[in-house]
Every structure is written in C-alpha cells, then in structure tokens.
C-alpha cells in the first residue's frame, strides 16, 4: 500500500516512509491510497483466532512490502500481543464484557499504562525499531503532545527503541496527577516531559509546527507518536474486528460508542468499516468540549474554548484526525480539504455541503455528556453491575443509553469502548462512589518516585531550542 496526503497531490510514499515520516505534503496527514477490503466470508473465517492472528490479516494489505515481510509482521505482532510476552495482562488483549442483553464493554485498558493507547503504541515502537534496523546512525526523536494518556503509553513503548530520545508535551494544568506521574517518574534520562503553559490544543499545535519544519524534522529525526501517525489508527482498527467477531455469528451488525477527543479511536472504527466490517453506527461521544458533536448535528465545524472536564483526555477542540474523514467525505480531493482546513485555521470554522452532512450521518451518530451526567453514569453502572468505569468510558455509556432509549441507532448490539482503567481518575470516581479504586500493584511506585519535568511557556522558539539543545544535531 502507498500513502498519500490529505492536502496535496505529492507522489505517494511507502508504509515505511509514512511511519517514519512527519506531516504529509501541504501540511496534510497520510492516508492510504485506497481502502483494502475483506469479503464477509473472509472476515467470518477469522472468528476464534487470536488477537495477533486477526491483526496479521488486517494489517497485511497496509504494511507488507520490501521493508516488511509476512514473517516480520507475524514476529512483531507476536512480540507485542503474543500470550507469552505478558505485555497485556489478559490473553485476549481487548476482552468484550457483557453489561446487559444488548450492551457490552470493550475493555482496552489491559496494557502497561492502563489506557487504550498501549495497544497501538506497543506495536508502533516495535515496527519503528524494525524499520530502523541496520540503518545509519540517524537520530531518532519521538515527539508528541498528550492530553494525558498518549504520553505515558508512548514513553513505555518507545523507551525500548535503540538510541531514541522521547519528547512529550503536556498541558501543565489539565491532566490528572496519576497521568502526569506515569510520565514524569519513568526512569530514563532519554525521556523529556515538557509541561506547556496552555491547553492540549496548544501542545498539539506546537508539535504540528515542529513536525512541519522539514529541515528541523530531518535533522532531529522526528517521529510523531500522536495519531498523526497512521500506524496508530491502523492497529486500533483491529479491536473493532475482534469485538464484532466475539458476538454470536447470528447477531446483527453492532454499533460502537466511542468517547472521542482527537477523532483517532473512532476513525479507526471507520477504517474497519471501510475494510468491510458490518457496523450499525459509529457513535462519536463527547464531553462538554463538543465541537465534534456540533459538527455531526449541524455540518459546521466551529471552534470554541476548551473548558476542563472530568474526562481530560477528551478536552480538545481541534480534532486532527477528522481531516482524514473529511478527505473521504468530500471525494478524496486534497484541494477541497486544503481549502476547508485553511478556513478553519483562519476563521475557526468551516461547513460541509448538505449532501456531505447527510452522508456523514449515515456512518456516524453522536451524543454528549456533561460532568454531572458523567458522574451519575459512573454511579448507576456501579449500582447496577458492580463495575467501576472511568470517566471517559462513562461519557460513552451515557450517550449509549441515551441513543438506545431514543431508538436512534439501527437495531443490533451496542459495544461501548472502555478506554482507560478507573484508577487513573481517582478524584472523579470518588465524587461518584465516595471511594476510589486502588491503583494496580504495578503502578504503585509512581506515587513516590521523583518526577522529572520541564515547564516551558507556550512559545515555539523556546521549545525548539530546548529540543535541539538536547538532541545536539
Ligand atoms: C486518548 C483518549 C481518548 C480520546 O481518544 P481519541 O482517539 O483522541 O479520540 C478518550 N479516552 C481516553 C481514556 C483516552 O486516553
């Protein structure tokens, strides 16, 4: 498979160039030249297979070429997801847990940092290591912005890559203490945590600007660990397949409810659908930072201020992956995407045509949850099932129940994505339940280890000098 830019007609690049590259031409994002498809019987034949085996089938058409053989891919998947590796603490990687007759939870938090981002980043780091093997001594600089969970998942995954430095920008104020400590206590002198005085959107904008400086990016060997990197999306699409295949063969196509910030996880569901997986609707669930909710309701993307919520990993107004969907929606024409994204940058808004808005509504549905609805959902799920869910998962379940009660989804089972372990958000859980779930044994040391953190103003020049100074290139 070759990869093209959402914003330019530049020549397509290989999977390796895409994975090691930064932004695509014209400041766009990479997207496959076409969507490979599986026939229904081919998907059905995967039933009962392991997560690694299903991943092999899904990833092959996107990744196999001269730089990655079938055997390489199987090896990397076994290193990441094989049951003897014990990177994930359940053999199925992403178990489907029934909540009621029609609703289940897809648990994605069984990796080392207890959020869904481990699943893709553990594979991404191994793939990058493979691509770089026996290559010149090019510096490798992983660079990313985090709203809370990406940072620690990236650090835990990428610290194993030879000679790599890792720079993670996080908003100084708006992440939970546990999330921060998971990053800042990581015992490696090659990990640099930068606390930016600003929001996640500020961090993401700084990272995008650094990545788009191609001479700097080349010199320092930047590799983005955010879902700017299409490999992340690709790996996440696997659990949509494994979840659908965990339902009885006779079941109607499921709808997936996905708590959303950067539109990455839900876009992975879209990739699964484009590949032929039968899905009722993909439900975009937001907190009060509801730019995506408003887009799917009205067809207009209009930026607003970010207001901190109980689900901090979704406190985002600029959802970078939406651009990939926009590319498909508007007929895969990079000129249209460039035009809309320029308008968004300059005026803070754009609108799609009525026909495109209707088309978007045939794939996606949407809902949102306030802070108080988030807390009351944590409480009612606990009262009804004894399960403690994290605030992001609660946003999804609030929306799932609301849409199910209003019969606004096609008939069929509902799968709600459980994105993080509740122990990462003790304060909000305490508000709902008057107790906090204990941190798993593996995480306890972070509470006392020293933190390493560099506060920096929201200033491109200072951030750039800091990183160049350390990488020394
Ligand atoms: C990252 C994250 C999200 C948002 O995912 P996107 O892919 O950015 O939409 C939601 N919940 C949790 C717990 C997360 O870590």
Short mmCIF file of C-alpha atoms and ligand atoms in Angstrom, two decimals:
data_model
loop_
_atom_site.label_atom_id
_atom_site.label_comp_id
_atom_site.label_asym_id
_atom_site.label_seq_id
_atom_site.Cartn_x
_atom_site.Cartn_y
_atom_site.Cartn_z
CA UNK A 1 0.00 0.00 0.00
CA UNK A 2 1.13 3.53 -0.74
CA UNK A 3 0.14 6.59 1.26
CA UNK A 4 -0.97 9.98 0.00
CA UNK A 5 -1.53 13.40 1.58
CA UNK A 6 -4.95 14.77 2.51
CA UNK A 7 -3.76 18.20 1.31
CA UNK A 8 -1.55 17.78 -1.74
CA UNK A 9 -1.05 15.79 -4.94
CA UNK A 10 2.54 14.86 -3.99
CA UNK A 11 3.75 11.41 -5.02
CA UNK A 12 2.60 8.57 -2.78
CA UNK A 13 5.08 7.18 -0.23
CA UNK A 14 5.74 3.68 1.16
CA UNK A 15 4.40 2.44 4.50
CA UNK A 16 7.91 2.80 5.93
CA UNK A 17 8.21 6.42 4.80
CA UNK A 18 4.75 7.11 6.17
CA UNK A 19 5.53 5.53 9.56
CA UNK A 20 8.89 7.29 9.89
CA UNK A 21 7.70 10.49 8.28
CA UNK A 22 6.13 13.53 9.82
CA UNK A 23 3.41 15.53 8.14
CA UNK A 24 2.41 14.73 4.57
CA UNK A 25 2.66 17.21 1.69
CA UNK A 26 0.93 20.58 2.11
CA UNK A 27 0.84 20.07 5.90
CA UNK A 28 -1.71 17.26 5.49
CA UNK A 29 -1.97 13.80 7.00
CA UNK A 30 -1.10 10.50 5.37
CA UNK A 31 -3.95 8.27 4.29
CA UNK A 32 -3.89 5.02 2.26
CA UNK A 33 -4.26 5.46 -1.48
CA UNK A 34 -7.30 3.17 -1.30
CA UNK A 35 -9.07 1.08 1.33
CA UNK A 36 -8.29 -2.64 1.07
CA UNK A 37 -11.41 -4.75 1.65
CA UNK A 38 -12.16 -8.15 3.08
CA UNK A 39 -15.21 -10.13 1.93
CA UNK A 40 -17.76 -11.17 4.57
CA UNK A 41 -16.64 -14.85 4.47
CA UNK A 42 -13.00 -13.78 4.87
CA UNK A 43 -13.93 -11.81 7.98
CA UNK A 44 -16.06 -14.68 9.28
CA UNK A 45 -13.10 -17.05 8.84
CA UNK A 46 -11.19 -15.03 11.47
CA UNK A 47 -13.69 -15.99 14.19
CA UNK A 48 -11.97 -17.71 17.12
CA UNK A 49 -8.48 -16.64 16.08
CA UNK A 50 -6.08 -14.82 18.43
CA UNK A 51 -5.76 -11.03 18.52
CA UNK A 52 -2.30 -11.31 16.90
CA UNK A 53 -3.62 -13.54 14.10
CA UNK A 54 -6.56 -11.24 13.33
CA UNK A 55 -4.21 -8.24 13.43
CA UNK A 56 -1.96 -10.00 10.91
CA UNK A 57 -4.85 -10.33 8.47
CA UNK A 58 -5.99 -6.70 8.91
CA UNK A 59 -2.54 -5.09 8.78
CA UNK A 60 -1.08 -7.14 5.92
CA UNK A 61 -2.61 -5.23 2.99
CA UNK A 62 -1.49 -1.92 4.55
CA UNK A 63 2.05 -2.83 5.53
CA UNK A 64 3.56 -5.73 3.56
CA UNK A 65 6.25 -4.68 1.06
CA UNK A 66 10.04 -4.91 0.61
CA UNK A 67 10.59 -3.42 4.05
CA UNK A 68 8.28 -5.78 5.94
CA UNK A 69 7.69 -9.42 5.04
CA UNK A 70 4.84 -11.62 6.18
CA UNK A 71 7.23 -13.25 8.64
CA UNK A 72 8.44 -9.91 10.00
CA UNK A 73 4.85 -8.82 10.60
CA UNK A 74 3.93 -12.07 12.36
CA UNK A 75 7.07 -11.77 14.51
CA UNK A 76 6.35 -8.15 15.53
CA UNK A 77 2.72 -8.98 16.31
CA UNK A 78 3.78 -11.93 18.43
CA UNK A 79 6.33 -9.76 20.26
CA UNK A 80 3.54 -7.28 21.01
CA UNK A 81 0.42 -9.34 21.52
CA UNK A 82 1.65 -12.94 21.96
CA UNK A 83 0.37 -14.51 25.19
CA UNK A 84 3.86 -15.39 26.41
CA UNK A 85 5.06 -11.76 26.19
CA UNK A 86 2.79 -10.67 29.05
CA UNK A 87 2.76 -7.04 27.88
CA UNK A 88 -1.02 -7.10 28.22
CA UNK A 89 -2.43 -8.69 31.34
CA UNK A 90 -5.27 -10.57 29.62
CA UNK A 91 -4.65 -13.13 26.86
CA UNK A 92 -7.43 -11.74 24.61
CA UNK A 93 -5.83 -8.20 24.75
CA UNK A 94 -9.23 -6.48 24.39
CA UNK A 95 -11.97 -8.55 26.12
CA UNK A 96 -15.67 -7.93 25.47
CA UNK A 97 -17.58 -7.83 28.78
CA UNK A 98 -21.41 -8.03 28.70
CA UNK A 99 -23.26 -5.25 30.56
CA UNK A 100 -26.82 -6.13 29.59
CA UNK A 101 -28.56 -8.17 26.92
CA UNK A 102 -27.86 -5.61 24.21
CA UNK A 103 -24.83 -3.74 25.50
CA UNK A 104 -21.24 -4.70 26.20
CA UNK A 105 -17.98 -3.03 27.14
CA UNK A 106 -14.85 -3.47 25.07
CA UNK A 107 -12.05 -3.25 27.64
CA UNK A 108 -8.98 -1.62 26.11
CA UNK A 109 -7.04 -0.82 29.27
CA UNK A 110 -5.10 -4.01 29.98
CA UNK A 111 -1.71 -2.73 28.80
CA UNK A 112 1.21 -1.34 30.83
CA UNK A 113 -0.18 2.20 31.23
CA UNK A 114 -3.85 1.23 31.55
CA UNK A 115 -5.33 3.07 28.55
CA UNK A 116 -6.20 2.02 25.00
CA UNK A 117 -3.18 3.84 23.59
CA UNK A 118 -0.89 1.00 24.73
CA UNK A 119 -2.38 -1.30 22.10
CA UNK A 120 -1.23 0.71 19.09
CA UNK A 121 1.89 2.28 20.59
CA UNK A 122 3.41 -1.02 21.74
CA UNK A 123 3.21 -2.23 18.14
CA UNK A 124 4.27 1.12 16.64
CA UNK A 125 7.51 1.16 18.67
CA UNK A 126 8.43 -2.36 17.54
CA UNK A 127 7.63 -1.58 13.93
CA UNK A 128 9.79 1.56 14.01
CA UNK A 129 12.64 -0.41 15.59
CA UNK A 130 12.33 -2.93 12.75
CA UNK A 131 12.29 -0.22 10.06
CA UNK A 132 15.38 1.43 11.54
CA UNK A 133 17.39 -1.76 11.97
CA UNK A 134 20.88 -1.63 10.45
CA UNK A 135 20.28 1.89 9.25
CA UNK A 136 22.76 4.74 9.53
CA UNK A 137 23.04 6.40 12.91
CA UNK A 138 20.17 8.74 12.17
CA UNK A 139 18.96 10.32 15.41
CA UNK A 140 15.50 9.11 16.42
CA UNK A 141 13.38 11.65 18.23
CA UNK A 142 9.89 10.62 19.20
CA UNK A 143 7.76 13.70 19.56
CA UNK A 144 4.19 14.03 20.75
CA UNK A 145 1.55 16.02 22.56
CA UNK A 146 -0.60 14.39 25.17
CA UNK A 147 -3.91 15.19 26.83
CA UNK A 148 -2.98 12.61 29.44
CA UNK A 149 -2.71 9.03 28.23
CA UNK A 150 -0.69 9.15 24.99
CA UNK A 151 2.41 10.38 26.78
CA UNK A 152 2.86 7.54 29.21
CA UNK A 153 1.85 4.91 26.64
CA UNK A 154 4.42 6.31 24.20
CA UNK A 155 7.15 6.50 26.83
CA UNK A 156 6.59 2.93 27.97
CA UNK A 157 6.55 1.66 24.39
CA UNK A 158 9.29 3.75 22.78
CA UNK A 159 11.86 3.63 25.59
CA UNK A 160 12.82 0.25 24.12
CA UNK A 161 13.81 1.72 20.75
CA UNK A 162 17.60 1.93 20.35
CA UNK A 163 19.18 5.42 20.64
CA UNK A 164 15.83 7.18 20.76
CA UNK A 165 15.01 10.35 22.67
CA UNK A 166 11.39 10.96 23.61
CA UNK A 167 9.86 14.44 24.00
CA UNK A 168 6.31 14.69 25.28
CA UNK A 169 4.43 17.99 25.62
CA UNK A 170 1.53 18.07 28.08
CA UNK A 171 -0.72 20.90 29.28
CA UNK A 172 0.74 21.95 32.65
CA UNK A 173 -2.60 22.03 34.44
CA UNK A 174 -5.17 19.81 32.79
CA UNK A 175 -4.04 16.26 33.35
CA UNK A 176 -4.66 14.04 36.35
CA UNK A 177 -1.87 13.56 38.88
CA UNK A 178 -1.67 9.84 38.12
CA UNK A 179 -1.42 10.53 34.38
CA UNK A 180 1.36 13.04 34.99
CA UNK A 181 3.29 10.79 37.36
CA UNK A 182 3.11 7.89 34.90
CA UNK A 183 5.19 10.01 32.52
CA UNK A 184 7.40 12.02 34.83
CA UNK A 185 8.58 9.17 37.05
CA UNK A 186 9.67 6.95 34.16
CA UNK A 187 13.27 6.06 34.96
CA UNK A 188 15.07 7.07 31.79
CA UNK A 189 17.34 10.02 31.06
CA UNK A 190 16.19 9.92 27.43
CA UNK A 191 12.61 10.85 28.30
CA UNK A 192 11.81 14.58 28.43
CA UNK A 193 8.47 15.76 29.80
CA UNK A 194 7.64 19.32 28.82
CA UNK A 195 4.82 20.99 30.74
CA UNK A 196 3.38 23.69 28.47
CA UNK A 197 1.51 26.62 29.99
CA UNK A 198 -1.58 26.09 27.84
CA UNK A 199 -4.13 23.55 26.64
CA UNK A 200 -3.73 20.26 24.81
CA UNK A 201 -4.58 22.09 21.57
CA UNK A 202 -1.62 24.43 22.22
CA UNK A 203 0.65 21.39 22.71
CA UNK A 204 -0.65 19.73 19.55
CA UNK A 205 -0.20 22.94 17.54
CA UNK A 206 3.43 23.25 18.74
CA UNK A 207 4.11 19.63 17.76
CA UNK A 208 2.49 20.07 14.34
CA UNK A 209 4.57 23.21 13.69
CA UNK A 210 7.80 21.45 14.74
CA UNK A 211 6.97 18.49 12.51
CA UNK A 212 6.19 20.71 9.53
CA UNK A 213 9.66 22.33 9.68
CA UNK A 214 11.12 19.72 7.35
CA UNK A 215 14.78 20.68 7.78
CA UNK A 216 14.49 20.52 11.57
CA UNK A 217 12.43 17.32 11.40
CA UNK A 218 15.01 15.71 9.14
CA UNK A 219 17.99 16.78 11.25
CA UNK A 220 16.48 15.59 14.51
CA UNK A 221 14.77 12.51 13.05
CA UNK A 222 11.32 13.36 14.36
CA UNK A 223 8.78 10.55 14.51
CA UNK A 224 5.29 11.56 15.63
CA UNK A 225 3.68 9.35 18.26
CA UNK A 226 0.31 11.07 18.13
CA UNK A 227 -2.44 9.70 15.96
CA UNK A 228 -0.97 11.99 13.29
CA UNK A 229 0.89 8.69 12.75
CA UNK A 230 -1.47 6.50 10.71
CA UNK A 231 0.07 3.29 12.16
CA UNK A 232 -1.75 4.07 15.40
CA UNK A 233 -5.13 4.25 13.70
CA UNK A 234 -4.43 1.08 11.77
CA UNK A 235 -3.66 -1.02 14.84
CA UNK A 236 -6.70 0.36 16.65
CA UNK A 237 -8.97 -0.82 13.84
CA UNK A 238 -8.09 -4.41 14.81
CA UNK A 239 -10.17 -4.40 18.01
CA UNK A 240 -13.28 -3.38 16.09
CA UNK A 241 -12.90 -6.67 14.22
CA UNK A 242 -12.10 -8.78 17.29
CA UNK A 243 -15.07 -7.25 19.17
CA UNK A 244 -17.54 -7.83 16.34
CA UNK A 245 -16.24 -11.40 15.99
CA UNK A 246 -16.73 -12.02 19.72
CA UNK A 247 -20.51 -11.57 19.23
CA UNK A 248 -22.60 -14.59 18.18
CA UNK A 249 -22.42 -15.25 14.42
CA UNK A 250 -26.18 -14.67 14.15
CA UNK A 251 -26.05 -11.19 15.67
CA UNK A 252 -26.98 -8.04 13.74
CA UNK A 253 -24.14 -5.58 12.94
CA UNK A 254 -23.04 -3.84 16.16
CA UNK A 255 -22.87 -0.11 16.75
CA UNK A 256 -19.74 1.15 18.53
CA UNK A 257 -19.87 4.02 21.01
CA UNK A 258 -16.51 5.77 21.18
CA UNK A 259 -15.52 8.51 23.65
CA UNK A 260 -13.75 10.96 21.39
CA UNK A 261 -11.27 13.82 21.52
CA UNK A 262 -8.85 13.76 18.61
CA UNK A 263 -11.19 11.60 16.47
CA UNK A 264 -8.49 8.90 16.36
CA UNK A 265 -10.14 5.94 18.02
CA UNK A 266 -13.46 6.45 16.26
CA UNK A 267 -11.69 6.95 12.93
CA UNK A 268 -10.10 3.52 13.48
CA UNK A 269 -13.68 2.20 13.55
CA UNK A 270 -14.28 3.96 10.25
CA UNK A 271 -11.23 2.20 8.79
CA UNK A 272 -12.68 -1.16 9.91
CA UNK A 273 -15.97 -0.24 8.24
CA UNK A 274 -14.22 0.81 5.02
CA UNK A 275 -12.50 -2.58 5.04
CA UNK A 276 -15.85 -4.33 5.03
CA UNK A 277 -16.75 -4.84 8.69
CA UNK A 278 -20.53 -4.51 9.12
CA UNK A 279 -21.19 -1.73 11.64
CA UNK A 280 -24.55 -0.14 12.54
CA UNK A 281 -23.27 3.31 13.50
CA UNK A 282 -20.05 4.68 14.90
CA UNK A 283 -21.14 6.91 17.77
CA UNK A 284 -19.00 9.96 18.49
CA UNK A 285 -19.38 10.63 22.24
CA UNK A 286 -18.01 13.91 23.59
CA UNK A 287 -17.94 15.78 26.90
CA UNK A 288 -18.89 19.48 27.04
CA UNK A 289 -15.97 20.21 24.67
CA UNK A 290 -18.35 19.23 21.95
CA UNK A 291 -17.02 20.52 18.62
CA UNK A 292 -17.45 17.07 17.03
CA UNK A 293 -20.96 16.66 18.45
CA UNK A 294 -21.91 20.02 16.95
CA UNK A 295 -20.37 19.09 13.60
CA UNK A 296 -22.37 15.90 13.28
CA UNK A 297 -25.54 17.73 14.34
CA UNK A 298 -25.15 20.73 12.02
CA UNK A 299 -22.49 20.10 9.36
CA UNK A 300 -20.45 23.03 10.65
CA UNK A 301 -17.11 22.68 12.42
CA UNK A 302 -16.77 25.74 14.65
CA UNK A 303 -14.05 26.10 17.26
CA UNK A 304 -14.83 27.09 20.81
CA UNK A 305 -12.86 27.49 24.02
CA UNK A 306 -11.62 24.36 25.83
CA UNK A 307 -13.16 24.05 29.29
CA UNK A 308 -11.56 21.41 31.55
CA UNK A 309 -13.85 18.44 32.19
CA UNK A 310 -13.86 15.22 34.22
CA UNK A 311 -12.69 13.39 31.08
CA UNK A 312 -9.45 15.30 30.42
CA UNK A 313 -8.22 13.10 27.57
CA UNK A 314 -11.11 14.48 25.52
CA UNK A 315 -10.62 18.17 26.34
CA UNK A 316 -9.85 19.04 22.74
CA UNK A 317 -11.31 21.42 20.16
CA UNK A 318 -9.04 20.71 17.20
CA UNK A 319 -9.55 17.03 16.35
CA UNK A 320 -6.68 16.36 13.99
CA UNK A 321 -7.86 13.01 12.62
CA UNK A 322 -11.13 14.47 11.46
CA UNK A 323 -9.21 15.70 8.43
CA UNK A 324 -8.79 12.11 7.27
CA UNK A 325 -12.53 11.53 7.33
CA UNK A 326 -13.11 14.89 5.67
CA UNK A 327 -10.84 13.75 2.82
CA UNK A 328 -13.04 10.74 2.12
CA UNK A 329 -16.29 12.61 2.75
CA UNK A 330 -15.52 15.35 0.24
CA UNK A 331 -14.49 12.95 -2.52
CA UNK A 332 -10.76 12.50 -1.79
CA UNK A 333 -9.84 15.84 -3.31
CA UNK A 334 -6.85 17.43 -1.49
CA UNK A 335 -7.77 20.88 -2.86
CA UNK A 336 -11.14 20.79 -1.07
CA UNK A 337 -9.55 19.63 2.20
CA UNK A 338 -6.85 22.33 2.00
CA UNK A 339 -9.48 24.95 1.37
CA UNK A 340 -11.65 23.86 4.32
CA UNK A 341 -8.70 23.47 6.70
CA UNK A 342 -7.31 26.90 5.73
CA UNK A 343 -10.69 28.41 6.55
CA UNK A 344 -10.69 26.60 9.88
CA UNK A 345 -7.23 27.92 10.71
CA UNK A 346 -8.05 31.49 9.71
CA UNK A 347 -11.65 31.89 10.85
CA UNK A 348 -12.11 28.96 13.22
CA UNK A 349 -14.85 27.31 11.20
CA UNK A 350 -15.92 25.54 8.02
CA UNK A 351 -19.09 23.92 6.75
CA UNK A 352 -19.60 20.87 4.52
CA UNK A 353 -22.36 20.62 1.91
CA UNK A 354 -25.79 19.38 2.94
CA UNK A 355 -25.25 16.21 0.92
CA UNK A 356 -21.94 15.54 2.72
CA UNK A 357 -23.53 16.26 6.09
CA UNK A 358 -26.22 13.65 5.36
CA UNK A 359 -23.59 11.19 4.17
CA UNK A 360 -21.63 11.67 7.43
CA UNK A 361 -24.82 10.93 9.37
CA UNK A 362 -25.22 7.57 7.63
CA UNK A 363 -21.93 6.41 9.16
CA UNK A 364 -21.70 8.32 12.45
CA UNK A 365 -24.17 9.21 15.20
CA UNK A 366 -23.36 11.49 18.11
CA UNK A 367 -24.13 12.41 21.71
CA UNK A 368 -22.50 14.25 24.59
CA UNK A 369 -22.34 14.10 28.37
CA UNK A 370 -21.94 16.88 30.93
CA UNK A 371 -19.77 16.48 34.04
CA UNK A 372 -22.79 15.69 36.17
CA UNK A 373 -24.05 13.11 33.66
CA UNK A 374 -20.57 11.56 33.68
CA UNK A 375 -20.63 11.23 37.47
CA UNK A 376 -24.18 9.87 37.59
CA UNK A 377 -23.35 7.28 34.92
CA UNK A 378 -20.35 6.05 36.95
CA UNK A 379 -22.71 5.68 39.91
CA UNK A 380 -25.57 3.98 38.11
CA UNK A 381 -23.30 1.49 36.31
CA UNK A 382 -21.72 0.63 39.66
CA UNK A 383 -25.12 0.23 41.33
CA UNK A 384 -26.44 -1.96 38.52
CA UNK A 385 -23.41 -4.11 37.70
CA UNK A 386 -20.75 -3.62 40.38
CA UNK A 387 -18.30 -2.42 37.69
CA UNK A 388 -16.25 0.73 38.26
CA UNK A 389 -15.78 2.61 34.98
CA UNK A 390 -13.52 5.54 34.21
CA UNK A 391 -14.98 8.99 33.34
CA UNK A 392 -14.24 8.67 29.59
CA UNK A 393 -15.99 5.32 29.44
CA UNK A 394 -18.86 6.92 31.38
CA UNK A 395 -19.27 9.62 28.72
CA UNK A 396 -19.66 6.83 26.17
CA UNK A 397 -22.12 4.86 28.26
CA UNK A 398 -24.25 7.93 28.97
CA UNK A 399 -24.50 8.52 25.23
CA UNK A 400 -25.04 4.81 24.50
CA UNK A 401 -28.03 4.65 26.85
CA UNK A 402 -29.49 7.92 25.64
CA UNK A 403 -29.38 6.85 21.98
CA UNK A 404 -30.63 3.34 22.79
CA UNK A 405 -33.57 4.72 24.81
CA UNK A 406 -34.49 7.04 21.95
CA UNK A 407 -34.15 4.17 19.44
CA UNK A 408 -31.80 6.38 17.41
CA UNK A 409 -29.45 3.56 16.45
CA UNK A 410 -30.07 0.76 13.95
CA UNK A 411 -31.22 -2.46 15.68
CA UNK A 412 -28.25 -4.54 16.85
CA UNK A 413 -25.91 -4.88 19.81
CA UNK A 414 -24.10 -1.84 21.21
CA UNK A 415 -20.41 -2.06 22.05
CA UNK A 416 -19.10 0.77 24.24
CA UNK A 417 -15.34 1.26 24.30
CA UNK A 418 -13.80 1.29 27.79
CA UNK A 419 -10.78 3.48 27.17
CA UNK A 420 -8.92 3.66 30.48
CA UNK A 421 -8.70 1.96 33.86
CA UNK A 422 -10.71 3.85 36.51
CA UNK A 423 -7.78 4.02 38.93
CA UNK A 424 -6.23 6.70 36.69
CA UNK A 425 -9.01 9.12 37.70
CA UNK A 426 -9.48 8.65 41.47
CA UNK A 427 -10.97 12.11 42.17
CA UNK A 428 -13.88 11.81 39.77
CA UNK A 429 -14.59 8.24 40.80
CA UNK A 430 -14.64 9.42 44.41
CA UNK A 431 -17.22 12.08 43.55
CA UNK A 432 -19.47 9.37 42.15
CA UNK A 433 -18.91 6.48 44.54
CA UNK A 434 -17.37 8.00 47.69
CA UNK A 435 -14.42 5.64 47.30
CA UNK A 436 -11.51 5.44 44.87
CA UNK A 437 -10.39 2.30 43.09
CA UNK A 438 -6.92 1.27 44.25
CA UNK A 439 -4.02 1.62 41.83
CA UNK A 440 -2.94 -1.76 40.49
CA UNK A 441 0.25 -3.08 42.13
CA UNK A 442 2.30 -2.36 39.01
CA UNK A 443 1.55 1.38 39.23
CA UNK A 444 2.07 2.00 42.97
CA UNK A 445 5.75 3.01 42.70
CA UNK A 446 4.84 6.13 40.66
CA UNK A 447 3.29 7.67 43.77
CA UNK A 448 6.68 8.07 45.46
CA UNK A 449 9.31 8.11 42.68
CA UNK A 450 10.86 11.52 41.90
CA UNK A 451 9.34 13.44 38.96
CA UNK A 452 11.33 14.81 36.01
CA UNK A 453 9.57 17.66 34.29
CA UNK A 454 10.49 20.86 32.42
CA UNK A 455 7.97 23.72 32.47
CA UNK A 456 8.09 25.81 29.27
CA UNK A 457 5.99 28.74 28.08
CA UNK A 458 3.69 28.25 25.07
CA UNK A 459 6.44 29.54 22.77
CA UNK A 460 7.65 27.73 19.66
CA UNK A 461 11.18 29.19 19.74
CA UNK A 462 11.86 28.12 23.32
CA UNK A 463 10.53 24.59 22.77
CA UNK A 464 12.57 24.24 19.57
CA UNK A 465 15.79 25.39 21.25
CA UNK A 466 15.23 23.07 24.18
CA UNK A 467 14.80 20.02 21.95
CA UNK A 468 17.65 20.90 19.56
CA UNK A 469 19.91 21.57 22.55
CA UNK A 470 19.34 18.07 23.90
CA UNK A 471 19.45 16.12 20.64
CA UNK A 472 22.51 18.17 19.69
CA UNK A 473 22.01 17.86 15.94
C1 LIG B 1 -6.99 9.41 24.18
C2 LIG B 1 -8.19 9.09 24.95
C3 LIG B 1 -9.48 9.37 24.46
C4 LIG B 1 -9.69 10.08 23.14
O1 LIG B 1 -9.29 9.30 22.06
P1 LIG B 1 -9.11 9.95 20.61
O2 LIG B 1 -8.50 8.87 19.80
O3 LIG B 1 -8.21 11.12 20.79
O4 LIG B 1 -10.45 10.34 20.15
C5 LIG B 1 -10.56 9.01 25.22
N1 LIG B 1 -10.41 8.40 26.41
C6 LIG B 1 -9.21 8.09 26.92
C7 LIG B 1 -9.12 7.44 28.25
C8 LIG B 1 -8.05 8.43 26.22
O5 LIG B 1 -6.85 8.15 26.75
#
